[in-house]
Amino acid sequence: MALAAVPGDGGATQGILRRQALRESAARTYARALPIVPVRARGMTVEGADGRRYLDCLSGAGALALGHNHPVVLDAIRAVLDSEAPLQVLDLATPVKDAFTDELFATLPPGLASRARVQFCGPAGTDAVEAALKLVRTATGRDGLLAFSGAYHGMTAGALAASGGAPADGVMAAGAAAAGVTRLPFPYDYRCPFGVGGERGAELAAHWAEKLLDDPKGGAPHPAGMILEPVQGEGGVIPAPDGWLRRMREITAARSIPLIVDEVQTGVGRTGAFWAVDHSGVEPDVMVLSKAIGGGLPLAVVVYREDLDLWPPGAHAGTFRGNQLAMAAGTATLAHVRQNNLAERAATVGGRMLERLRRFAAGRPQIGDVRGRGLMIGVELVAPEAGFATGAGVAPTGAGPVANPDHEEAPGGTTPYEVSPGEVSPYEASRYEASPGGGAPHEASPGGTAPCADAMRTAAPPAAPALAAAVQQECLRRGLIVELGGLHGAVIRLLPPLTITDEQTEAVLDRLTDALDASIRTAGTHSRELPPTAAPFAPPSTGDHR
């Protein structure tokens, strides 16, 4: 359905933006890089107060599986409002809640659904993460937690401690130390923490985790649980290999460690399967769900095995866990995605987008990697002028991304070493200092032996956050909303709604590739400064939008 025209009023828009900058918290994020004032939205189209229209590839950070104001969602909300049903009921039983639970359980992995319990949490995904951590600690009587570099699980204390990188880095580090979190390397093909990438890199990551758990002096006492994302979203859209996920399931099951899978952003068809774990066949002990399950309204739940249901009444609570409008909208969304095979559609459209973006990346060394799964796509931008030596038998990184028909080419997060922006990890630094002949450095693997020199990969160039910021602004000029993430915010992230049409798909790709070329031309291969062309859409106040 077309949007009715909105009279342009740039003056009013600028006034609203100025007042926001003066009155809202310095912690605001999206508003800094996306200085627009949305007044109407339908499907994938957002219209600003100044009359400009945009294609939205942010989708409420993935919360809008069906896009803005989808008719089935609006009808479900209106039905609740017209029924005069209570809108907030704490954790009391209602017909609306019962219908939502039925639909949710119908979509879960069968083995989990047949023996599951559900806890309704506060409205944000981070609260569901907190509940999951509390659940496994209560059930096991243990405190420690296994988490992964590059992860993002939310901004409350426990979720932040489990995250491998977040905007408030100093707060995150302090929280992690207090929470007894052991950080494990996540297989990240493009920036492999072991310098090999591919299946071998994933094998080493799994081997590291297994040996650490079985080593009485490894520093990781028997933990209460392991938490991971099947695709690291904020970490840079990095899919975990299916084989590696199955190995994590085997490792945790063999040691009676509950496996928590965070599907807050990957769920409800986003990755080309209803739940991202469906790709691998893994059935976790605990699933953390939010964003799209509320149909665009605040809702978060934890689903878990019934034998873990050992916490007492009131062990986790929240005033707004009985949001009836969100449950009705969520039921409609879950049913629409399931009945109309939108997960399969996401796999098809996402594959087409990846293929075109990879073709476009060839010959453009500033595009280091193109990766994703379904309609969760990332384009990592780099500074190729660093000119690192190429390892034996490996094509230069600048030659473009490595294609993988299984879309498992880039699993992971950041390296397991904590580094500040502009720096590289000690491991990557050692690779950059390889001998003049291009030989690989001697870096020990978790088993204590150095990887074969012939298997060493070229070190990826440094991230290019200024270029990514410029691309985001050039996209905005062209009427396209995209998000940034990954290492230093240098990954362009696409999260279009599952209802994206073929015509919209081509428009998104046309605008994005045009914005990439414009930014690359303007910035050049040596400039780290934000191009002047971004100035008209500069944020209304200074500061890092992340």
Short mmCIF file of C-alpha atoms in Angstrom, two decimals, residues 77-435:
data_model
loop_
_atom_site.label_atom_id
_atom_site.label_comp_id
_atom_site.label_asym_id
_atom_site.label_seq_id
_atom_site.Cartn_x
_atom_site.Cartn_y
_atom_site.Cartn_z
CA ILE A 77 -3.86 -5.22 17.93
CA ARG A 78 -7.22 -3.70 17.07
CA ALA A 79 -9.00 -6.93 18.03
CA VAL A 80 -7.54 -6.78 21.53
CA LEU A 81 -8.33 -3.08 21.89
CA ASP A 82 -11.91 -3.58 20.69
CA SER A 83 -12.44 -6.54 23.05
CA GLU A 84 -11.83 -4.36 26.13
CA ALA A 85 -9.43 -7.01 27.40
CA PRO A 86 -6.89 -5.84 30.01
CA LEU A 87 -3.65 -4.69 28.39
CA GLN A 88 -1.33 -5.57 31.29
CA VAL A 89 -1.90 -8.64 33.48
CA LEU A 90 1.51 -9.42 35.01
CA ASP A 91 1.81 -13.21 34.59
CA LEU A 92 -1.88 -14.10 34.81
CA ALA A 93 -3.31 -16.48 32.24
CA THR A 94 -5.34 -14.96 29.39
CA PRO A 95 -6.72 -16.23 26.06
CA VAL A 96 -4.31 -13.93 24.24
CA LYS A 97 -1.34 -15.32 26.12
CA ASP A 98 -2.52 -18.89 25.61
CA ALA A 99 -2.79 -18.37 21.85
CA PHE A 100 0.69 -16.85 21.72
CA THR A 101 2.19 -19.78 23.64
CA ASP A 102 0.48 -22.28 21.34
CA GLU A 103 1.86 -20.57 18.23
CA LEU A 104 5.33 -20.19 19.73
CA PHE A 105 5.57 -23.85 20.70
CA ALA A 106 4.41 -24.87 17.21
CA THR A 107 7.53 -23.25 15.75
CA LEU A 108 10.17 -24.52 18.21
CA PRO A 109 12.58 -27.38 17.46
CA PRO A 110 10.41 -30.48 18.09
CA GLY A 111 12.62 -32.02 20.75
CA LEU A 112 12.57 -28.84 22.79
CA ALA A 113 8.88 -28.06 22.23
CA SER A 114 7.83 -31.47 23.57
CA ARG A 115 9.43 -30.79 26.96
CA ALA A 116 9.59 -27.03 27.21
CA ARG A 117 8.67 -24.39 29.72
CA VAL A 118 8.40 -20.69 28.95
CA GLN A 119 9.17 -17.72 31.18
CA PHE A 120 7.71 -14.36 30.17
CA CYS A 121 10.23 -11.65 30.97
CA GLY A 122 10.49 -7.89 30.97
CA PRO A 123 9.97 -6.31 27.56
CA ALA A 124 13.58 -6.29 26.29
CA GLY A 125 15.76 -9.13 25.11
CA THR A 126 18.47 -8.27 27.63
CA ASP A 127 16.05 -9.13 30.46
CA ALA A 128 15.45 -12.54 28.89
CA VAL A 129 19.22 -13.06 28.79
CA GLU A 130 19.39 -12.20 32.48
CA ALA A 131 16.61 -14.71 33.15
CA ALA A 132 18.41 -17.42 31.20
CA LEU A 133 21.64 -16.89 33.13
CA LYS A 134 19.76 -16.93 36.41
CA LEU A 135 17.93 -20.09 35.34
CA VAL A 136 21.02 -22.17 34.56
CA ARG A 137 22.82 -20.96 37.67
CA THR A 138 19.86 -21.97 39.79
CA ALA A 139 19.48 -25.35 38.09
CA THR A 140 23.16 -26.31 38.19
CA GLY A 141 24.24 -24.65 41.42
CA ARG A 142 27.24 -23.28 39.57
CA ASP A 143 28.26 -19.67 38.79
CA GLY A 144 30.67 -19.56 35.86
CA LEU A 145 29.65 -18.82 32.28
CA LEU A 146 31.16 -19.56 28.88
CA ALA A 147 30.68 -16.80 26.31
CA PHE A 148 32.32 -15.77 23.05
CA SER A 149 34.39 -12.96 21.68
CA GLY A 150 32.39 -10.66 19.43
CA ALA A 151 29.10 -11.54 21.09
CA TYR A 152 26.35 -9.10 22.01
CA HIS A 153 23.62 -10.12 24.45
CA GLY A 154 22.28 -6.82 25.78
CA MET A 155 23.08 -3.86 28.00
CA THR A 156 22.06 -4.93 31.51
CA ALA A 157 24.87 -6.06 33.79
CA GLY A 158 24.78 -9.81 33.27
CA ALA A 159 24.09 -9.61 29.54
CA LEU A 160 26.82 -7.02 29.12
CA ALA A 161 29.27 -9.23 30.98
CA ALA A 162 28.51 -12.06 28.54
CA SER A 163 29.04 -9.77 25.55
CA GLY A 164 32.39 -9.76 23.82
CA GLY A 165 32.25 -6.15 22.72
CA ALA A 166 29.81 -3.32 23.37
CA PRO A 167 29.67 0.47 23.20
CA ALA A 168 30.47 0.86 26.90
CA ASP A 169 33.72 -1.08 26.72
CA GLY A 170 34.98 -0.01 30.15
CA VAL A 171 31.70 -0.96 31.82
CA MET A 172 31.65 -4.24 29.92
CA ALA A 173 35.13 -5.22 31.04
CA ALA A 174 34.35 -4.52 34.69
CA GLY A 175 31.10 -6.45 34.49
CA ALA A 176 32.71 -9.43 32.83
CA ALA A 177 35.38 -9.69 35.50
CA ALA A 178 32.76 -9.63 38.23
CA ALA A 179 30.56 -12.23 36.59
CA GLY A 180 33.15 -14.98 36.20
CA VAL A 181 32.77 -15.13 32.41
CA THR A 182 35.29 -17.18 30.45
CA ARG A 183 35.69 -15.84 26.91
CA LEU A 184 36.12 -18.34 24.09
CA PRO A 185 37.16 -17.66 20.48
CA PHE A 186 34.30 -17.65 17.98
CA PRO A 187 35.22 -18.93 14.51
CA TYR A 188 35.46 -15.81 12.31
CA ASP A 189 36.63 -16.81 8.86
CA TYR A 190 37.68 -13.38 7.62
CA ARG A 191 39.59 -12.51 10.81
CA CYS A 192 40.28 -15.99 12.12
CA PRO A 193 41.77 -15.81 15.64
CA PHE A 194 44.03 -18.75 14.71
CA GLY A 195 45.10 -17.35 11.35
CA VAL A 196 43.79 -20.23 9.24
CA GLY A 197 40.06 -19.65 8.67
CA GLY A 198 37.62 -22.09 7.08
CA GLU A 199 36.84 -25.48 8.56
CA ARG A 200 40.25 -25.70 10.18
CA GLY A 201 39.69 -22.42 12.03
CA ALA A 202 36.34 -23.69 13.32
CA GLU A 203 37.96 -26.97 14.39
CA LEU A 204 40.62 -25.09 16.35
CA ALA A 205 37.97 -22.94 18.05
CA ALA A 206 36.06 -26.06 19.13
CA HIS A 207 39.27 -27.76 20.22
CA TRP A 208 40.20 -24.72 22.31
CA ALA A 209 36.85 -24.84 24.13
CA GLU A 210 37.06 -28.57 24.77
CA LYS A 211 40.62 -28.54 26.05
CA LEU A 212 39.93 -25.55 28.29
CA LEU A 213 36.97 -27.30 29.92
CA ASP A 214 38.92 -30.50 30.49
CA ASP A 215 42.03 -28.81 31.84
CA PRO A 216 41.84 -28.59 35.67
CA LYS A 217 44.24 -25.65 35.49
CA GLY A 218 42.63 -24.01 32.49
CA GLY A 219 40.94 -21.33 34.55
CA ALA A 220 37.36 -22.29 33.65
CA PRO A 221 35.77 -24.26 36.50
CA HIS A 222 32.73 -26.33 35.57
CA PRO A 223 30.41 -23.55 34.32
CA ALA A 224 26.69 -23.05 34.79
CA GLY A 225 26.15 -22.67 31.07
CA MET A 226 27.38 -21.63 27.64
CA ILE A 227 25.69 -18.78 25.75
CA LEU A 228 26.15 -18.11 22.04
CA GLU A 229 24.52 -16.50 19.00
CA PRO A 230 24.05 -18.64 15.86
CA VAL A 231 24.80 -15.48 13.89
CA GLN A 232 26.61 -12.68 15.67
CA GLY A 233 24.62 -9.61 14.67
CA GLU A 234 26.17 -6.61 16.44
CA GLY A 235 29.49 -8.44 16.13
CA GLY A 236 29.36 -7.92 12.37
CA VAL A 237 26.82 -10.40 10.91
CA ILE A 238 29.02 -13.45 11.38
CA PRO A 239 27.30 -16.83 10.93
CA ALA A 240 28.60 -19.75 12.96
CA PRO A 241 29.30 -22.89 10.90
CA ASP A 242 26.66 -25.56 11.38
CA GLY A 243 29.32 -28.16 12.17
CA TRP A 244 30.82 -25.93 14.85
CA LEU A 245 27.39 -25.41 16.43
CA ARG A 246 26.83 -29.16 16.53
CA ARG A 247 30.26 -29.56 18.14
CA MET A 248 29.36 -27.01 20.83
CA ARG A 249 26.19 -29.00 21.48
CA GLU A 250 28.21 -32.20 21.84
CA ILE A 251 30.80 -30.60 24.12
CA THR A 252 28.21 -29.07 26.45
CA ALA A 253 25.94 -32.12 26.53
CA ALA A 254 28.83 -34.45 27.38
CA ARG A 255 29.71 -32.25 30.36
CA SER A 256 26.17 -31.47 31.56
CA ILE A 257 26.57 -27.77 30.69
CA PRO A 258 23.29 -26.17 29.60
CA LEU A 259 23.56 -24.59 26.15
CA ILE A 260 21.85 -21.19 25.85
CA VAL A 261 21.22 -19.96 22.31
CA ASP A 262 20.46 -16.26 21.90
CA GLU A 263 17.95 -16.00 19.02
CA VAL A 264 16.85 -12.46 19.85
CA GLN A 265 17.84 -11.15 16.42
CA THR A 266 18.14 -14.35 14.39
CA GLY A 267 14.68 -15.75 15.16
CA VAL A 268 11.35 -15.79 13.28
CA GLY A 269 12.67 -16.55 9.80
CA ARG A 270 15.44 -13.96 9.69
CA THR A 271 18.25 -16.36 8.66
CA GLY A 272 16.26 -18.47 6.20
CA ALA A 273 14.98 -20.93 8.80
CA PHE A 274 12.39 -20.20 11.46
CA TRP A 275 15.09 -20.37 14.13
CA ALA A 276 18.75 -20.14 13.20
CA VAL A 277 19.53 -23.37 15.08
CA ASP A 278 17.27 -25.20 12.62
CA HIS A 279 20.04 -24.97 10.01
CA SER A 280 22.31 -27.18 12.12
CA GLY A 281 19.67 -29.36 13.76
CA VAL A 282 20.91 -28.30 17.18
CA GLU A 283 18.36 -28.37 19.99
CA PRO A 284 19.59 -26.11 22.79
CA ASP A 285 18.63 -26.41 26.43
CA VAL A 286 17.59 -22.75 26.58
CA MET A 287 16.46 -20.31 23.87
CA VAL A 288 16.36 -16.55 24.45
CA LEU A 289 13.73 -14.86 22.25
CA SER A 290 12.65 -11.26 21.74
CA LYS A 291 12.47 -8.61 18.96
CA ALA A 292 10.33 -10.13 16.16
CA ILE A 293 8.33 -12.40 18.46
CA GLY A 294 6.36 -9.33 19.61
CA GLY A 295 5.40 -8.24 16.12
CA GLY A 296 7.20 -4.94 16.66
CA LEU A 297 5.98 -4.42 20.23
CA PRO A 298 8.06 -5.15 23.37
CA LEU A 299 8.07 -8.83 24.30
CA ALA A 300 10.77 -11.22 25.51
CA VAL A 301 10.68 -14.84 26.68
CA VAL A 302 12.97 -17.67 27.67
CA VAL A 303 12.09 -21.19 26.52
CA TYR A 304 13.91 -24.04 28.23
CA ARG A 305 13.89 -27.75 29.07
CA GLU A 306 11.44 -28.66 31.80
CA ASP A 307 14.12 -30.33 33.95
CA LEU A 308 15.78 -26.93 34.36
CA ASP A 309 12.59 -25.46 35.84
CA LEU A 310 13.92 -25.48 39.41
CA TRP A 311 13.68 -21.84 40.38
CA PRO A 312 11.09 -20.79 42.98
CA PRO A 313 8.07 -18.51 42.41
CA GLY A 314 9.18 -14.92 41.89
CA ALA A 315 12.76 -15.89 40.96
CA HIS A 316 12.37 -13.72 37.87
CA ALA A 317 9.63 -11.17 37.42
CA GLY A 318 8.74 -7.89 35.74
CA THR A 319 5.72 -5.61 35.70
CA PHE A 320 5.34 -5.53 31.91
CA ARG A 321 5.74 -9.24 31.22
CA GLY A 322 1.99 -9.46 30.56
CA ASN A 323 1.90 -7.18 27.49
CA GLN A 324 -1.29 -8.37 25.77
CA LEU A 325 -0.92 -6.18 22.68
CA ALA A 326 2.58 -7.55 22.06
CA MET A 327 1.39 -11.14 22.51
CA ALA A 328 -1.44 -10.62 20.03
CA ALA A 329 0.90 -8.93 17.53
CA GLY A 330 3.45 -11.70 18.11
CA THR A 331 0.92 -14.48 17.52
CA ALA A 332 -0.09 -12.87 14.23
CA THR A 333 3.54 -12.44 13.16
CA LEU A 334 4.62 -15.98 14.05
CA ALA A 335 1.61 -17.46 12.26
CA HIS A 336 2.06 -15.28 9.16
CA VAL A 337 5.75 -16.15 8.83
CA ARG A 338 5.05 -19.86 9.31
CA GLN A 339 1.97 -20.11 7.07
CA ASN A 340 3.46 -18.09 4.22
CA ASN A 341 6.90 -19.74 4.22
CA LEU A 342 8.64 -16.41 4.74
CA ALA A 343 11.73 -18.10 6.16
CA GLU A 344 12.23 -19.90 2.86
CA ARG A 345 11.63 -16.62 1.05
CA ALA A 346 14.31 -14.98 3.23
CA ALA A 347 16.79 -17.70 2.25
CA THR A 348 16.09 -17.17 -1.46
CA VAL A 349 16.18 -13.37 -1.44
CA GLY A 350 19.17 -13.25 0.92
CA GLY A 351 21.12 -15.62 -1.29
CA ARG A 352 20.39 -13.45 -4.29
CA MET A 353 21.54 -10.32 -2.44
CA LEU A 354 24.75 -11.99 -1.29
CA GLU A 355 25.54 -13.17 -4.80
CA ARG A 356 25.14 -9.71 -6.31
CA LEU A 357 27.09 -8.01 -3.53
CA ARG A 358 29.94 -10.50 -3.90
CA ARG A 359 30.11 -9.85 -7.64
CA PHE A 360 30.16 -6.13 -6.92
CA ALA A 361 32.94 -6.56 -4.33
CA ALA A 362 35.28 -8.22 -6.82
CA GLY A 363 38.00 -5.74 -7.73
CA ARG A 364 37.08 -3.36 -4.91
CA PRO A 365 39.66 -4.05 -2.18
CA GLN A 366 37.87 -1.69 0.21
CA ILE A 367 35.18 -4.37 0.52
CA GLY A 368 36.94 -6.98 2.58
CA ASP A 369 34.13 -9.49 3.03
CA VAL A 370 30.47 -10.03 2.16
CA ARG A 371 28.69 -12.53 4.37
CA GLY A 372 25.41 -13.43 5.97
CA ARG A 373 22.56 -15.86 6.22
CA GLY A 374 19.07 -15.24 4.91
CA LEU A 375 18.10 -11.59 5.31
CA MET A 376 20.88 -10.89 7.78
CA ILE A 377 23.71 -9.52 5.65
CA GLY A 378 27.00 -7.79 6.41
CA VAL A 379 29.54 -5.98 4.22
CA GLU A 380 32.87 -5.45 5.98
CA LEU A 381 34.86 -2.43 4.83
CA VAL A 382 38.62 -2.27 5.21
CA ALA A 383 41.66 -0.07 4.52
CA PRO A 384 43.61 -2.11 1.96
CA GLU A 385 46.46 0.42 1.76
CA ALA A 386 48.09 -1.30 4.78
CA GLY A 387 49.52 -3.78 2.27
CA PHE A 388 50.12 -6.83 4.48
CA ALA A 389 52.16 -9.60 2.93
CA THR A 390 50.30 -12.50 1.38
CA GLY A 391 50.78 -15.91 2.95
CA ALA A 392 51.89 -18.91 0.93
CA GLY A 393 49.27 -20.23 -1.41
CA VAL A 394 46.58 -17.73 -0.36
CA ALA A 395 45.03 -15.09 -2.59
CA PRO A 396 45.44 -11.49 -1.43
CA THR A 397 42.63 -10.27 0.80
CA GLY A 398 42.16 -7.27 -1.45
CA ALA A 399 41.13 -9.56 -4.31
CA GLY A 400 37.64 -9.65 -2.81
CA PRO A 401 35.66 -11.89 -0.49
CA VAL A 402 35.70 -15.65 -0.63
CA ALA A 403 32.36 -17.00 -1.80
CA ASN A 404 30.80 -19.98 -0.05
CA PRO A 405 27.55 -21.45 -1.36
CA ASP A 406 26.63 -22.68 2.12
CA HIS A 407 26.88 -19.12 3.51
CA GLU A 408 29.09 -20.37 6.34
CA GLU A 409 32.15 -18.44 5.27
CA ALA A 410 32.28 -15.96 8.13
CA PRO A 411 31.35 -17.47 11.46
CA GLY A 412 32.34 -15.64 14.54
CA GLY A 413 33.13 -12.37 16.25
CA THR A 414 36.23 -10.40 17.09
CA THR A 415 39.54 -11.91 18.13
CA PRO A 416 39.80 -13.21 21.70
CA TYR A 417 42.25 -10.42 22.48
CA GLU A 418 40.94 -7.13 23.84
CA VAL A 419 42.13 -4.28 21.60
CA SER A 420 41.27 -0.63 21.36
CA PRO A 421 40.13 1.03 18.12
CA GLY A 422 42.98 1.45 15.67
CA GLU A 423 45.03 -1.36 17.21
CA VAL A 424 45.41 -5.01 16.26
CA SER A 425 45.60 -8.01 18.51
CA PRO A 426 48.98 -9.38 19.58
CA TYR A 427 48.32 -12.42 17.43
CA GLU A 428 47.48 -10.41 14.30
CA ALA A 429 50.49 -8.17 14.95
CA SER A 430 52.76 -11.20 14.92
CA ARG A 431 51.33 -12.19 11.56
CA TYR A 432 51.98 -8.75 10.12
CA GLU A 433 55.64 -9.14 11.09
CA ALA A 434 56.15 -12.28 9.04
CA SER A 435 59.52 -12.82 7.44
#
